[in-house]
PDB file of C-alpha atoms in Angstrom:
ATOM      1  CA  UNK Q 233      85.260 209.811 124.691  1.00 36.00           C
ATOM      2  CA  UNK Q 234      87.314 211.099 127.483  1.00 44.00           C
ATOM      3  CA  UNK Q 235      90.260 212.939 127.268  1.00 45.00           C
ATOM      4  CA  UNK Q 236      92.108 212.781 130.474  1.00 46.00           C
ATOM      5  CA  UNK Q 237      94.719 214.990 131.915  1.00 47.00           C
ATOM      6  CA  UNK Q 238      98.136 213.698 131.346  1.00 44.00           C
ATOM      7  CA  UNK Q 239      98.434 213.358 135.171  1.00 49.00           C
ATOM      8  CA  UNK Q 240      94.892 211.516 134.732  1.00 45.00           C
ATOM      9  CA  UNK Q 241      96.457 209.331 132.304  1.00 42.00           C
ATOM     10  CA  UNK Q 242      99.522 208.530 134.169  1.00 41.00           C
ATOM     11  CA  UNK Q 243      98.853 208.205 137.424  1.00 42.00           C
ATOM     12  CA  UNK Q 244      95.199 206.425 137.861  1.00 41.00           C
ATOM     13  CA  UNK Q 245      97.216 203.554 135.799  1.00 44.00           C
ATOM     14  CA  UNK Q 246      99.366 202.956 138.947  1.00 44.00           C
ATOM     15  CA  UNK Q 247      98.706 200.981 142.037  1.00 44.00           C
ATOM     16  CA  UNK Q 248      96.877 202.600 145.402  1.00 52.00           C
ATOM     17  CA  UNK Q 249     100.253 202.662 146.807  1.00 67.00           C
ATOM     18  CA  UNK Q 250     101.595 205.073 144.711  1.00 80.00           C
ATOM     19  CA  UNK Q 251     101.513 208.903 145.928  1.00 83.00           C
ATOM     20  CA  UNK Q 252      98.159 210.216 144.482  1.00 84.00           C
ATOM     21  CA  UNK Q 253      96.379 207.244 145.593  1.00 85.00           C
ATOM     22  CA  UNK Q 254      97.581 207.662 149.158  1.00 88.00           C
ATOM     23  CA  UNK Q 255      96.698 211.504 148.825  1.00 90.00           C
ATOM     24  CA  UNK Q 256      93.204 210.563 147.642  1.00 91.00           C
ATOM     25  CA  UNK Q 257      93.143 207.773 150.476  1.00 90.00           C
ATOM     26  CA  UNK Q 258      94.030 210.013 153.373  1.00 92.00           C
ATOM     27  CA  UNK Q 259      91.274 212.846 152.238  1.00 92.00           C
ATOM     28  CA  UNK Q 260      88.850 210.169 151.641  1.00 92.00           C
ATOM     29  CA  UNK Q 261      89.369 209.081 155.129  1.00 91.00           C
ATOM     30  CA  UNK Q 262      88.268 212.123 156.403  1.00 91.00           C
ATOM     31  CA  UNK Q 263      85.024 212.253 154.475  1.00 91.00           C
ATOM     32  CA  UNK Q 264      83.708 208.491 154.184  1.00 88.00           C
ATOM     33  CA  UNK Q 265      80.308 209.166 154.405  1.00 87.00           C
ATOM     34  CA  UNK Q 266      80.205 211.217 151.541  1.00 90.00           C
ATOM     35  CA  UNK Q 267      80.997 210.895 147.603  1.00 92.00           C
ATOM     36  CA  UNK Q 268      84.197 212.239 147.011  1.00 94.00           C
ATOM     37  CA  UNK Q 269      84.727 214.190 143.554  1.00 94.00           C
ATOM     38  CA  UNK Q 270      88.374 214.000 143.174  1.00 94.00           C
ATOM     39  CA  UNK Q 271      89.723 216.583 140.743  1.00 92.00           C
ATOM     40  CA  UNK Q 272      91.963 215.147 138.317  1.00 90.00           C
ATOM     41  CA  UNK Q 273      92.603 217.536 135.098  1.00 88.00           C
ATOM     42  CA  UNK Q 274      89.430 218.049 133.179  1.00 91.00           C
ATOM     43  CA  UNK Q 275      87.570 215.303 135.169  1.00 91.00           C
ATOM     44  CA  UNK Q 276      86.463 214.299 139.061  1.00 93.00           C
ATOM     45  CA  UNK Q 277      87.592 210.922 139.622  1.00 92.00           C
ATOM     46  CA  UNK Q 278      85.826 208.439 141.659  1.00 92.00           C
ATOM     47  CA  UNK Q 279      87.599 205.417 142.969  1.00 91.00           C
ATOM     48  CA  UNK Q 280      86.324 201.852 144.982  1.00 90.00           C
ATOM     49  CA  UNK Q 281      82.906 202.185 146.476  1.00 90.00           C
ATOM     50  CA  UNK Q 282      82.252 205.799 145.637  1.00 92.00           C
ATOM     51  CA  UNK Q 283      82.828 204.802 141.827  1.00 92.00           C
ATOM     52  CA  UNK Q 284      80.780 201.519 142.227  1.00 91.00           C
ATOM     53  CA  UNK Q 285      77.977 203.782 144.099  1.00 92.00           C
ATOM     54  CA  UNK Q 286      78.084 206.420 141.181  1.00 91.00           C
ATOM     55  CA  UNK Q 287      77.746 204.169 138.595  1.00 91.00           C
ATOM     56  CA  UNK Q 288      74.234 202.308 139.726  1.00 91.00           C
ATOM     57  CA  UNK Q 289      72.450 205.940 140.605  1.00 91.00           C
ATOM     58  CA  UNK Q 290      74.055 208.307 137.310  1.00 89.00           C
ATOM     59  CA  UNK Q 291      74.268 205.199 134.806  1.00 88.00           C
ATOM     60  CA  UNK Q 292      77.767 205.764 134.261  1.00 87.00           C
ATOM     61  CA  UNK Q 293      80.332 203.231 132.912  1.00 83.00           C
ATOM     62  CA  UNK Q 294      82.124 201.464 135.719  1.00 82.00           C
ATOM     63  CA  UNK Q 295      85.837 200.787 134.662  1.00 83.00           C
ATOM     64  CA  UNK Q 296      88.684 199.144 136.474  1.00 72.00           C
ATOM     65  CA  UNK Q 297      92.642 200.100 136.361  1.00 60.00           C
ATOM     66  CA  UNK Q 298      94.801 196.770 136.880  1.00 52.00           C
ATOM     67  CA  UNK Q 299      97.230 198.802 139.288  1.00 48.00           C
ATOM     68  CA  UNK Q 300      99.772 195.904 139.689  1.00 44.00           C
ATOM     69  CA  UNK Q 301      97.737 194.652 142.684  1.00 48.00           C
ATOM     70  CA  UNK Q 302      95.606 191.440 143.407  1.00 43.00           C
ATOM     71  CA  UNK Q 303      92.647 193.474 141.959  1.00 55.00           C
ATOM     72  CA  UNK Q 304      91.138 196.025 139.884  1.00 74.00           C
ATOM     73  CA  UNK Q 305      90.512 199.144 141.614  1.00 81.00           C
ATOM     74  CA  UNK Q 306      87.018 200.616 140.396  1.00 85.00           C
ATOM     75  CA  UNK Q 307      86.646 204.058 138.170  1.00 89.00           C
ATOM     76  CA  UNK Q 308      84.127 206.291 137.245  1.00 90.00           C
ATOM     77  CA  UNK Q 309      84.496 209.875 136.231  1.00 89.00           C
ATOM     78  CA  UNK Q 310      82.388 212.925 135.032  1.00 91.00           C
ATOM     79  CA  UNK Q 311      83.640 215.744 132.927  1.00 92.00           C
ATOM     80  CA  UNK Q 312      84.165 219.203 135.314  1.00 91.00           C
ATOM     81  CA  UNK Q 313      82.035 221.129 133.129  1.00 91.00           C
ATOM     82  CA  UNK Q 314      78.970 218.782 133.561  1.00 90.00           C
ATOM     83  CA  UNK Q 315      79.434 218.267 137.027  1.00 89.00           C
ATOM     84  CA  UNK Q 316      76.954 220.485 138.683  1.00 88.00           C
ATOM     85  CA  UNK Q 317      74.360 218.373 136.614  1.00 89.00           C
ATOM     86  CA  UNK Q 318      75.814 214.931 138.769  1.00 91.00           C
ATOM     87  CA  UNK Q 319      75.952 216.539 141.927  1.00 91.00           C
ATOM     88  CA  UNK Q 320      72.413 217.652 142.005  1.00 88.00           C
ATOM     89  CA  UNK Q 321      71.392 214.016 140.683  1.00 89.00           C
ATOM     90  CA  UNK Q 322      73.427 212.429 143.909  1.00 91.00           C
ATOM     91  CA  UNK Q 323      72.114 215.283 146.150  1.00 88.00           C
ATOM     92  CA  UNK Q 324      68.514 214.458 144.910  1.00 83.00           C
ATOM     93  CA  UNK Q 325      69.147 210.468 145.688  1.00 85.00           C
ATOM     94  CA  UNK Q 326      69.887 211.787 149.497  1.00 82.00           C
ATOM     95  CA  UNK Q 327      73.641 211.646 148.868  1.00 88.00           C
ATOM     96  CA  UNK Q 328      76.628 213.974 149.848  1.00 89.00           C
ATOM     97  CA  UNK Q 329      79.332 214.889 147.885  1.00 92.00           C
ATOM     98  CA  UNK Q 330      82.768 216.424 148.697  1.00 92.00           C
ATOM     99  CA  UNK Q 331      83.706 218.333 145.984  1.00 93.00           C
ATOM    100  CA  UNK Q 332      87.892 217.972 146.261  1.00 94.00           C
ATOM    101  CA  UNK Q 333      90.120 220.696 144.162  1.00 93.00           C
ATOM    102  CA  UNK Q 334      93.047 221.132 142.932  1.00 91.00           C
ATOM    103  CA  UNK Q 335      94.625 224.017 144.648  1.00 89.00           C
ATOM    104  CA  UNK Q 336      97.882 224.488 142.227  1.00 85.00           C
ATOM    105  CA  UNK Q 337      98.431 224.176 138.553  1.00 84.00           C
ATOM    106  CA  UNK Q 338      99.565 220.951 137.860  1.00 79.00           C
ATOM    107  CA  UNK Q 339     102.156 222.240 135.345  1.00 82.00           C
ATOM    108  CA  UNK Q 340     104.132 224.431 137.915  1.00 82.00           C
ATOM    109  CA  UNK Q 341     103.356 222.041 141.048  1.00 78.00           C
ATOM    110  CA  UNK Q 342     106.647 219.984 142.361  1.00 83.00           C
ATOM    111  CA  UNK Q 343     105.340 216.388 142.868  1.00 82.00           C
ATOM    112  CA  UNK Q 344     101.870 215.600 143.500  1.00 85.00           C
ATOM    113  CA  UNK Q 345      99.340 218.202 143.154  1.00 86.00           C
ATOM    114  CA  UNK Q 346      97.663 219.673 146.396  1.00 89.00           C
ATOM    115  CA  UNK Q 347      94.275 218.850 146.702  1.00 91.00           C
ATOM    116  CA  UNK Q 348      91.612 220.088 149.250  1.00 91.00           C
ATOM    117  CA  UNK Q 349      87.956 219.711 150.160  1.00 92.00           C
ATOM    118  CA  UNK Q 350      86.364 222.949 149.579  1.00 89.00           C
ATOM    119  CA  UNK Q 351      82.762 221.766 149.636  1.00 88.00           C
ATOM    120  CA  UNK Q 352      80.545 219.145 151.065  1.00 90.00           C
ATOM    121  CA  UNK Q 353      77.161 219.292 149.401  1.00 88.00           C
ATOM    122  CA  UNK Q 354      74.093 217.520 150.971  1.00 87.00           C
ATOM    123  CA  UNK Q 355      70.402 217.701 150.530  1.00 82.00           C
ATOM    124  CA  UNK Q 356      70.141 220.398 153.328  1.00 81.00           C
ATOM    125  CA  UNK Q 357      72.886 222.624 152.719  1.00 76.00           C
ATOM    126  CA  UNK Q 358      72.795 223.255 149.032  1.00 71.00           C
ATOM    127  CA  UNK Q 359      73.627 227.170 147.425  1.00 66.00           C
ATOM    128  CA  UNK Q 360      73.790 226.462 143.961  1.00 66.00           C
ATOM    129  CA  UNK Q 361      70.775 227.325 142.001  1.00 61.00           C
ATOM    130  CA  UNK Q 362      70.342 223.807 139.980  1.00 61.00           C
ATOM    131  CA  UNK Q 363      69.976 222.363 143.423  1.00 62.00           C
ATOM    132  CA  UNK Q 364      67.518 224.447 144.673  1.00 62.00           C
ATOM    133  CA  UNK Q 365      63.577 224.354 144.896  1.00 64.00           C
ATOM    134  CA  UNK Q 366      63.415 228.427 143.922  1.00 60.00           C
ATOM    135  CA  UNK Q 367      59.896 228.829 145.443  1.00 63.00           C
ATOM    136  CA  UNK Q 368      60.782 227.090 148.951  1.00 73.00           C
ATOM    137  CA  UNK Q 369      63.357 227.441 151.516  1.00 77.00           C
ATOM    138  CA  UNK Q 370      66.013 224.343 151.800  1.00 83.00           C
ATOM    139  CA  UNK Q 371      66.428 224.478 155.599  1.00 88.00           C
ATOM    140  CA  UNK Q 372      68.743 221.767 157.598  1.00 90.00           C
ATOM    141  CA  UNK Q 373      67.227 221.488 161.016  1.00 92.00           C
ATOM    142  CA  UNK Q 374      69.324 220.627 164.367  1.00 92.00           C
ATOM    143  CA  UNK Q 375      67.158 219.165 167.197  1.00 88.00           C
ATOM    144  CA  UNK Q 376      68.639 218.097 170.595  1.00 81.00           C
ATOM    145  CA  UNK Q 377      68.614 214.643 171.934  1.00 72.00           C
ATOM    146  CA  UNK Q 378      66.487 215.301 175.375  1.00 68.00           C
ATOM    147  CA  UNK Q 379      63.781 217.809 176.309  1.00 66.00           C
ATOM    148  CA  UNK Q 380      63.553 220.537 178.886  1.00 69.00           C
ATOM    149  CA  UNK Q 381      61.027 221.119 181.542  1.00 64.00           C
ATOM    150  CA  UNK Q 382      59.479 224.686 181.823  1.00 66.00           C
ATOM    151  CA  UNK Q 383      56.601 225.910 182.879  1.00 66.00           C
ATOM    152  CA  UNK Q 384      55.405 222.290 183.715  1.00 67.00           C
ATOM    153  CA  UNK Q 385      55.892 221.747 180.224  1.00 71.00           C
ATOM    154  CA  UNK Q 386      58.570 219.446 178.271  1.00 77.00           C
ATOM    155  CA  UNK Q 387      59.705 221.629 175.623  1.00 79.00           C
ATOM    156  CA  UNK Q 388      62.212 221.008 172.599  1.00 83.00           C
ATOM    157  CA  UNK Q 389      64.351 223.574 170.815  1.00 87.00           C
ATOM    158  CA  UNK Q 390      65.191 223.273 166.790  1.00 91.00           C
ATOM    159  CA  UNK Q 391      67.715 225.591 164.790  1.00 93.00           C
ATOM    160  CA  UNK Q 392      67.183 225.862 161.479  1.00 94.00           C
ATOM    161  CA  UNK Q 393      69.359 227.161 158.288  1.00 93.00           C
ATOM    162  CA  UNK Q 394      69.325 228.238 154.637  1.00 90.00           C
ATOM    163  CA  UNK Q 395      72.185 228.459 153.330  1.00 87.00           C
ATOM    164  CA  UNK Q 396      70.856 229.624 149.914  1.00 83.00           C
ATOM    165  CA  UNK Q 397      69.398 232.788 151.852  1.00 85.00           C
ATOM    166  CA  UNK Q 398      71.168 233.311 154.907  1.00 89.00           C
ATOM    167  CA  UNK Q 399      68.609 232.470 157.054  1.00 91.00           C
ATOM    168  CA  UNK Q 400      68.872 231.331 160.723  1.00 94.00           C
ATOM    169  CA  UNK Q 401      65.854 230.439 162.622  1.00 92.00           C
ATOM    170  CA  UNK Q 402      65.529 229.522 166.422  1.00 93.00           C
ATOM    171  CA  UNK Q 403      62.569 227.533 167.755  1.00 89.00           C
ATOM    172  CA  UNK Q 404      61.391 226.122 171.117  1.00 86.00           C
ATOM    173  CA  UNK Q 405      57.945 224.201 171.188  1.00 84.00           C
ATOM    174  CA  UNK Q 406      56.247 221.970 173.189  1.00 82.00           C
ATOM    175  CA  UNK Q 407      56.950 218.558 172.739  1.00 80.00           C
ATOM    176  CA  UNK Q 408      53.533 217.790 171.089  1.00 79.00           C
ATOM    177  CA  UNK Q 409      53.997 220.433 168.718  1.00 80.00           C
ATOM    178  CA  UNK Q 410      57.142 219.453 167.116  1.00 81.00           C
ATOM    179  CA  UNK Q 411      56.045 217.214 164.010  1.00 80.00           C
ATOM    180  CA  UNK Q 412      53.795 220.313 163.409  1.00 81.00           C
ATOM    181  CA  UNK Q 413      57.128 222.299 163.489  1.00 84.00           C
ATOM    182  CA  UNK Q 414      59.040 220.214 161.118  1.00 85.00           C
ATOM    183  CA  UNK Q 415      56.081 219.897 158.749  1.00 82.00           C
ATOM    184  CA  UNK Q 416      56.086 223.677 158.108  1.00 84.00           C
ATOM    185  CA  UNK Q 417      60.070 224.050 158.070  1.00 86.00           C
ATOM    186  CA  UNK Q 418      59.865 220.816 155.849  1.00 84.00           C
ATOM    187  CA  UNK Q 419      63.756 220.379 156.146  1.00 89.00           C
ATOM    188  CA  UNK Q 420      65.835 218.608 153.548  1.00 87.00           C
ATOM    189  CA  UNK Q 421      68.337 217.361 156.049  1.00 89.00           C
ATOM    190  CA  UNK Q 422      68.272 216.878 160.360  1.00 89.00           C
ATOM    191  CA  UNK Q 423      71.173 216.538 162.621  1.00 90.00           C
ATOM    192  CA  UNK Q 424      70.508 214.724 165.571  1.00 87.00           C
ATOM    193  CA  UNK Q 425      72.288 213.057 168.540  1.00 82.00           C
ATOM    194  CA  UNK Q 426      72.773 209.440 169.074  1.00 75.00           C
ATOM    195  CA  UNK Q 427      69.929 207.348 170.743  1.00 65.00           C
ATOM    196  CA  UNK Q 428      67.826 210.931 169.749  1.00 60.00           C
ATOM    197  CA  UNK Q 429      63.922 210.529 169.913  1.00 56.00           C
ATOM    198  CA  UNK Q 430      63.797 210.275 166.140  1.00 54.00           C
ATOM    199  CA  UNK Q 431      64.969 206.687 166.601  1.00 45.00           C
ATOM    200  CA  UNK Q 432      62.858 205.447 169.313  1.00 37.00           C
ATOM    201  CA  UNK Q 433      59.721 203.960 167.737  1.00 38.00           C
ATOM    202  CA  UNK Q 434      57.540 204.716 170.935  1.00 39.00           C
ATOM    203  CA  UNK Q 435      58.971 208.484 170.940  1.00 43.00           C
ATOM    204  CA  UNK Q 436      56.007 211.490 170.286  1.00 41.00           C
ATOM    205  CA  UNK Q 437      58.362 212.289 167.541  1.00 43.00           C
ATOM    206  CA  UNK Q 438      58.141 208.764 165.706  1.00 40.00           C
ATOM    207  CA  UNK Q 439      55.200 210.137 163.580  1.00 38.00           C
ATOM    208  CA  UNK Q 440      57.036 213.035 161.745  1.00 45.00           C
ATOM    209  CA  UNK Q 441      57.285 212.706 158.303  1.00 45.00           C
ATOM    210  CA  UNK Q 442      60.952 212.318 157.436  1.00 55.00           C
ATOM    211  CA  UNK Q 443      60.881 210.305 154.385  1.00 57.00           C
ATOM    212  CA  UNK Q 444      62.158 213.420 152.562  1.00 69.00           C
ATOM    213  CA  UNK Q 445      64.939 214.421 154.947  1.00 78.00           C
ATOM    214  CA  UNK Q 446      68.347 212.686 155.092  1.00 83.00           C
ATOM    215  CA  UNK Q 447      69.107 212.322 159.020  1.00 84.00           C
ATOM    216  CA  UNK Q 448      72.357 212.916 160.117  1.00 85.00           C
ATOM    217  CA  UNK Q 449      73.553 211.623 163.298  1.00 85.00           C
ATOM    218  CA  UNK Q 450      76.129 213.982 165.349  1.00 88.00           C
ATOM    219  CA  UNK Q 451      77.674 213.356 168.684  1.00 88.00           C
ATOM    220  CA  UNK Q 452      75.782 214.355 171.852  1.00 87.00           C
ATOM    221  CA  UNK Q 453      78.573 216.703 172.906  1.00 90.00           C
ATOM    222  CA  UNK Q 454      78.009 219.097 170.071  1.00 91.00           C
ATOM    223  CA  UNK Q 455      74.752 220.210 171.563  1.00 91.00           C
ATOM    224  CA  UNK Q 456      75.487 221.234 174.914  1.00 90.00           C
ATOM    225  CA  UNK Q 457      73.916 224.687 175.691  1.00 90.00           C
ATOM    226  CA  UNK Q 458      77.165 226.425 176.819  1.00 92.00           C
ATOM    227  CA  UNK Q 459      78.991 225.632 173.769  1.00 92.00           C
ATOM    228  CA  UNK Q 460      76.329 226.921 171.764  1.00 91.00           C
ATOM    229  CA  UNK Q 461      76.560 230.237 173.510  1.00 92.00           C
ATOM    230  CA  UNK Q 462      80.041 230.714 173.029  1.00 93.00           C
ATOM    231  CA  UNK Q 463      79.465 229.643 169.337  1.00 93.00           C
ATOM    232  CA  UNK Q 464      76.740 231.944 168.694  1.00 93.00           C
ATOM    233  CA  UNK Q 465      78.444 234.726 170.183  1.00 93.00           C
ATOM    234  CA  UNK Q 466      81.768 233.894 168.818  1.00 93.00           C
ATOM    235  CA  UNK Q 467      80.145 233.952 165.219  1.00 93.00           C
ATOM    236  CA  UNK Q 468      78.201 237.056 165.878  1.00 93.00           C
ATOM    237  CA  UNK Q 469      80.891 239.123 167.433  1.00 92.00           C
ATOM    238  CA  UNK Q 470      78.658 239.571 170.437  1.00 91.00           C
ATOM    239  CA  UNK Q 471      79.781 239.487 174.269  1.00 89.00           C
ATOM    240  CA  UNK Q 472      76.392 238.281 175.077  1.00 87.00           C
ATOM    241  CA  UNK Q 473      73.142 236.691 173.323  1.00 89.00           C
ATOM    242  CA  UNK Q 474      70.459 239.396 174.546  1.00 87.00           C
ATOM    243  CA  UNK Q 475      71.627 241.535 171.646  1.00 86.00           C
ATOM    244  CA  UNK Q 476      70.468 238.804 169.209  1.00 88.00           C
ATOM    245  CA  UNK Q 477      67.137 238.630 170.924  1.00 87.00           C
ATOM    246  CA  UNK Q 478      67.904 235.129 172.787  1.00 89.00           C
ATOM    247  CA  UNK Q 479      66.877 235.057 176.106  1.00 85.00           C
ATOM    248  CA  UNK Q 480      66.499 232.477 178.844  1.00 83.00           C
ATOM    249  CA  UNK Q 481      63.395 230.746 177.861  1.00 81.00           C
ATOM    250  CA  UNK Q 482      65.102 229.957 174.609  1.00 85.00           C
ATOM    251  CA  UNK Q 483      67.839 227.740 175.959  1.00 84.00           C
ATOM    252  CA  UNK Q 484      66.586 224.372 174.792  1.00 84.00           C
ATOM    253  CA  UNK Q 485      67.197 226.153 171.124  1.00 90.00           C
ATOM    254  CA  UNK Q 486      70.700 227.254 171.818  1.00 92.00           C
ATOM    255  CA  UNK Q 487      72.543 223.939 171.983  1.00 91.00           C
ATOM    256  CA  UNK Q 488      71.110 222.786 168.309  1.00 92.00           C
ATOM    257  CA  UNK Q 489      71.980 226.192 167.104  1.00 93.00           C
ATOM    258  CA  UNK Q 490      75.627 225.608 168.250  1.00 93.00           C
ATOM    259  CA  UNK Q 491      75.781 221.786 166.350  1.00 93.00           C
ATOM    260  CA  UNK Q 492      74.145 223.569 163.360  1.00 94.00           C
ATOM    261  CA  UNK Q 493      77.003 226.127 163.152  1.00 94.00           C
ATOM    262  CA  UNK Q 494      79.840 223.655 164.035  1.00 93.00           C
ATOM    263  CA  UNK Q 495      78.052 221.045 160.934  1.00 92.00           C
ATOM    264  CA  UNK Q 496      77.714 224.198 158.339  1.00 92.00           C
ATOM    265  CA  UNK Q 497      81.552 225.215 159.408  1.00 90.00           C
ATOM    266  CA  UNK Q 498      82.647 221.707 158.439  1.00 87.00           C
ATOM    267  CA  UNK Q 499      80.712 221.667 155.256  1.00 87.00           C
ATOM    268  CA  UNK Q 500      81.541 224.797 153.890  1.00 86.00           C
ATOM    269  CA  UNK Q 501      85.160 225.599 155.232  1.00 83.00           C
ATOM    270  CA  UNK Q 502      85.349 228.916 153.953  1.00 81.00           C
ATOM    271  CA  UNK Q 503      82.912 230.097 155.816  1.00 81.00           C
ATOM    272  CA  UNK Q 504      79.341 230.537 155.761  1.00 85.00           C
ATOM    273  CA  UNK Q 505      77.222 234.034 155.459  1.00 88.00           C
ATOM    274  CA  UNK Q 506      73.747 233.813 158.480  1.00 91.00           C
ATOM    275  CA  UNK Q 507      71.819 236.875 159.089  1.00 92.00           C
ATOM    276  CA  UNK Q 508      70.913 237.872 162.748  1.00 93.00           C
ATOM    277  CA  UNK Q 509      68.922 234.946 164.049  1.00 92.00           C
ATOM    278  CA  UNK Q 510      64.973 234.802 163.657  1.00 90.00           C
ATOM    279  CA  UNK Q 511      63.914 233.535 167.253  1.00 89.00           C
ATOM    280  CA  UNK Q 512      60.039 231.612 167.122  1.00 84.00           C
ATOM    281  CA  UNK Q 513      58.232 231.331 170.560  1.00 77.00           C
ATOM    282  CA  UNK Q 514      55.266 229.028 171.031  1.00 67.00           C
ATOM    283  CA  UNK Q 515      53.209 231.951 172.604  1.00 66.00           C
ATOM    284  CA  UNK Q 516      50.146 233.269 170.718  1.00 64.00           C
ATOM    285  CA  UNK Q 517      50.501 230.638 168.204  1.00 69.00           C
ATOM    286  CA  UNK Q 518      48.193 228.072 166.744  1.00 70.00           C
ATOM    287  CA  UNK Q 519      50.481 225.048 165.368  1.00 70.00           C
ATOM    288  CA  UNK Q 520      48.916 223.530 162.616  1.00 73.00           C
ATOM    289  CA  UNK Q 521      49.746 219.413 162.092  1.00 71.00           C
ATOM    290  CA  UNK Q 522      50.663 217.994 158.793  1.00 72.00           C
ATOM    291  CA  UNK Q 523      47.199 216.856 157.873  1.00 77.00           C
ATOM    292  CA  UNK Q 524      45.350 219.907 158.462  1.00 77.00           C
ATOM    293  CA  UNK Q 525      48.119 221.992 156.583  1.00 75.00           C
ATOM    294  CA  UNK Q 526      47.427 219.564 153.323  1.00 76.00           C
ATOM    295  CA  UNK Q 527      44.094 219.506 153.866  1.00 79.00           C
ATOM    296  CA  UNK Q 528      43.681 223.502 153.781  1.00 82.00           C
ATOM    297  CA  UNK Q 529      45.853 223.420 150.689  1.00 80.00           C
ATOM    298  CA  UNK Q 530      48.421 225.978 151.986  1.00 80.00           C
ATOM    299  CA  UNK Q 531      51.415 224.952 149.540  1.00 76.00           C
ATOM    300  CA  UNK Q 532      50.409 222.064 148.274  1.00 77.00           C
ATOM    301  CA  UNK Q 533      47.250 221.080 146.057  1.00 78.00           C
ATOM    302  CA  UNK Q 534      45.652 217.540 146.868  1.00 78.00           C
ATOM    303  CA  UNK Q 535      45.073 217.596 143.192  1.00 74.00           C
ATOM    304  CA  UNK Q 536      48.624 217.605 142.340  1.00 64.00           C
ATOM    305  CA  UNK Q 537      47.739 220.784 139.821  1.00 53.00           C
ATOM    306  CA  UNK Q 538      50.673 222.318 137.912  1.00 51.00           C
ATOM    307  CA  UNK Q 539      54.133 221.496 137.565  1.00 51.00           C
ATOM    308  CA  UNK Q 540      54.648 222.237 141.138  1.00 57.00           C
ATOM    309  CA  UNK Q 541      51.642 220.896 142.515  1.00 63.00           C
ATOM    310  CA  UNK Q 542      50.687 224.168 143.953  1.00 74.00           C
ATOM    311  CA  UNK Q 543      47.578 225.113 141.686  1.00 77.00           C
ATOM    312  CA  UNK Q 544      44.573 226.553 143.645  1.00 79.00           C
ATOM    313  CA  UNK Q 545      46.479 226.411 146.839  1.00 83.00           C
ATOM    314  CA  UNK Q 546      46.955 229.717 148.871  1.00 82.00           C
ATOM    315  CA  UNK Q 547      50.216 230.281 148.271  1.00 81.00           C
ATOM    316  CA  UNK Q 548      49.361 230.087 144.569  1.00 80.00           C
ATOM    317  CA  UNK Q 549      46.970 232.690 144.574  1.00 83.00           C
ATOM    318  CA  UNK Q 550      49.318 234.967 146.606  1.00 85.00           C
ATOM    319  CA  UNK Q 551      52.533 234.444 144.817  1.00 81.00           C
ATOM    320  CA  UNK Q 552      52.738 236.961 142.184  1.00 83.00           C
ATOM    321  CA  UNK Q 553      56.720 237.228 142.443  1.00 82.00           C
ATOM    322  CA  UNK Q 554      58.897 237.131 139.416  1.00 79.00           C
ATOM    323  CA  UNK Q 555      62.123 235.857 141.259  1.00 76.00           C
ATOM    324  CA  UNK Q 556      63.266 233.308 143.596  1.00 69.00           C
ATOM    325  CA  UNK Q 557      64.117 235.181 146.322  1.00 70.00           C
ATOM    326  CA  UNK Q 558      61.031 237.020 146.284  1.00 77.00           C
ATOM    327  CA  UNK Q 559      58.781 234.064 146.057  1.00 72.00           C
TER     328      UNK Q 559
END
């Protein structure tokens, strides 16, 4: 049986017009696309639609509080000590989870306890061990809306980050090779601008396998190249991008990198730690499409052997490491 905190007992049982629920609504208004884990004592509480979604997905008991209004307020909660497993399950189902913590001790707080969202966990931006596949990268990618003409070919840029390893990759490839690039990166989440090629059925990118990726739409201005240059220079404390190995031929990926940095800052308000960018260029590389990669059984067995389905694959032969970082 739950033993809610005194604050939870007294304040949850009051109407949405109370200071507590006003605080909840204000915080929720800034994170409408995420399930808000609202810290109340020893529990994270969810209200309204969040509670109903969590109840269906996690099998939680959905309760309600008659708070003097015309309708009850749906309510569901999970213990703080067990929250990591519930967050993992929600993320695996493709949901974002915003973690809202108490920023002061309720015993000494004057009035309502101050609360802030300290982290937003998404399928592509996770750092906790229980949310990660220790043998593979967990990338979140940003792809600009338009392609650029270079040497008579249309090219697109991609920026990819793995928060668990601090890796940042920039790549510029012909549009026809986008499918191969994304199949190799296997992103858990993709940032796109409105009206991006990902939403156009007759686009060359429509064949990209995205069933395992969460597609997150961002504003078009966030992919601006000049803003991206400024964002990268500011983040790495440099005056120009040449020192990072980023040249004029990489322009298509710079705007994507700026949008990605801005998004990661929203998810991790305390800041993210990314290493020097790795720049990939198409020259001298033969791209392998997803079907070729599958038939060669590079990282996934056609026979589905072993717990991870890697038995008999190239990675299974090469991987003799003992730690996730080594893998």
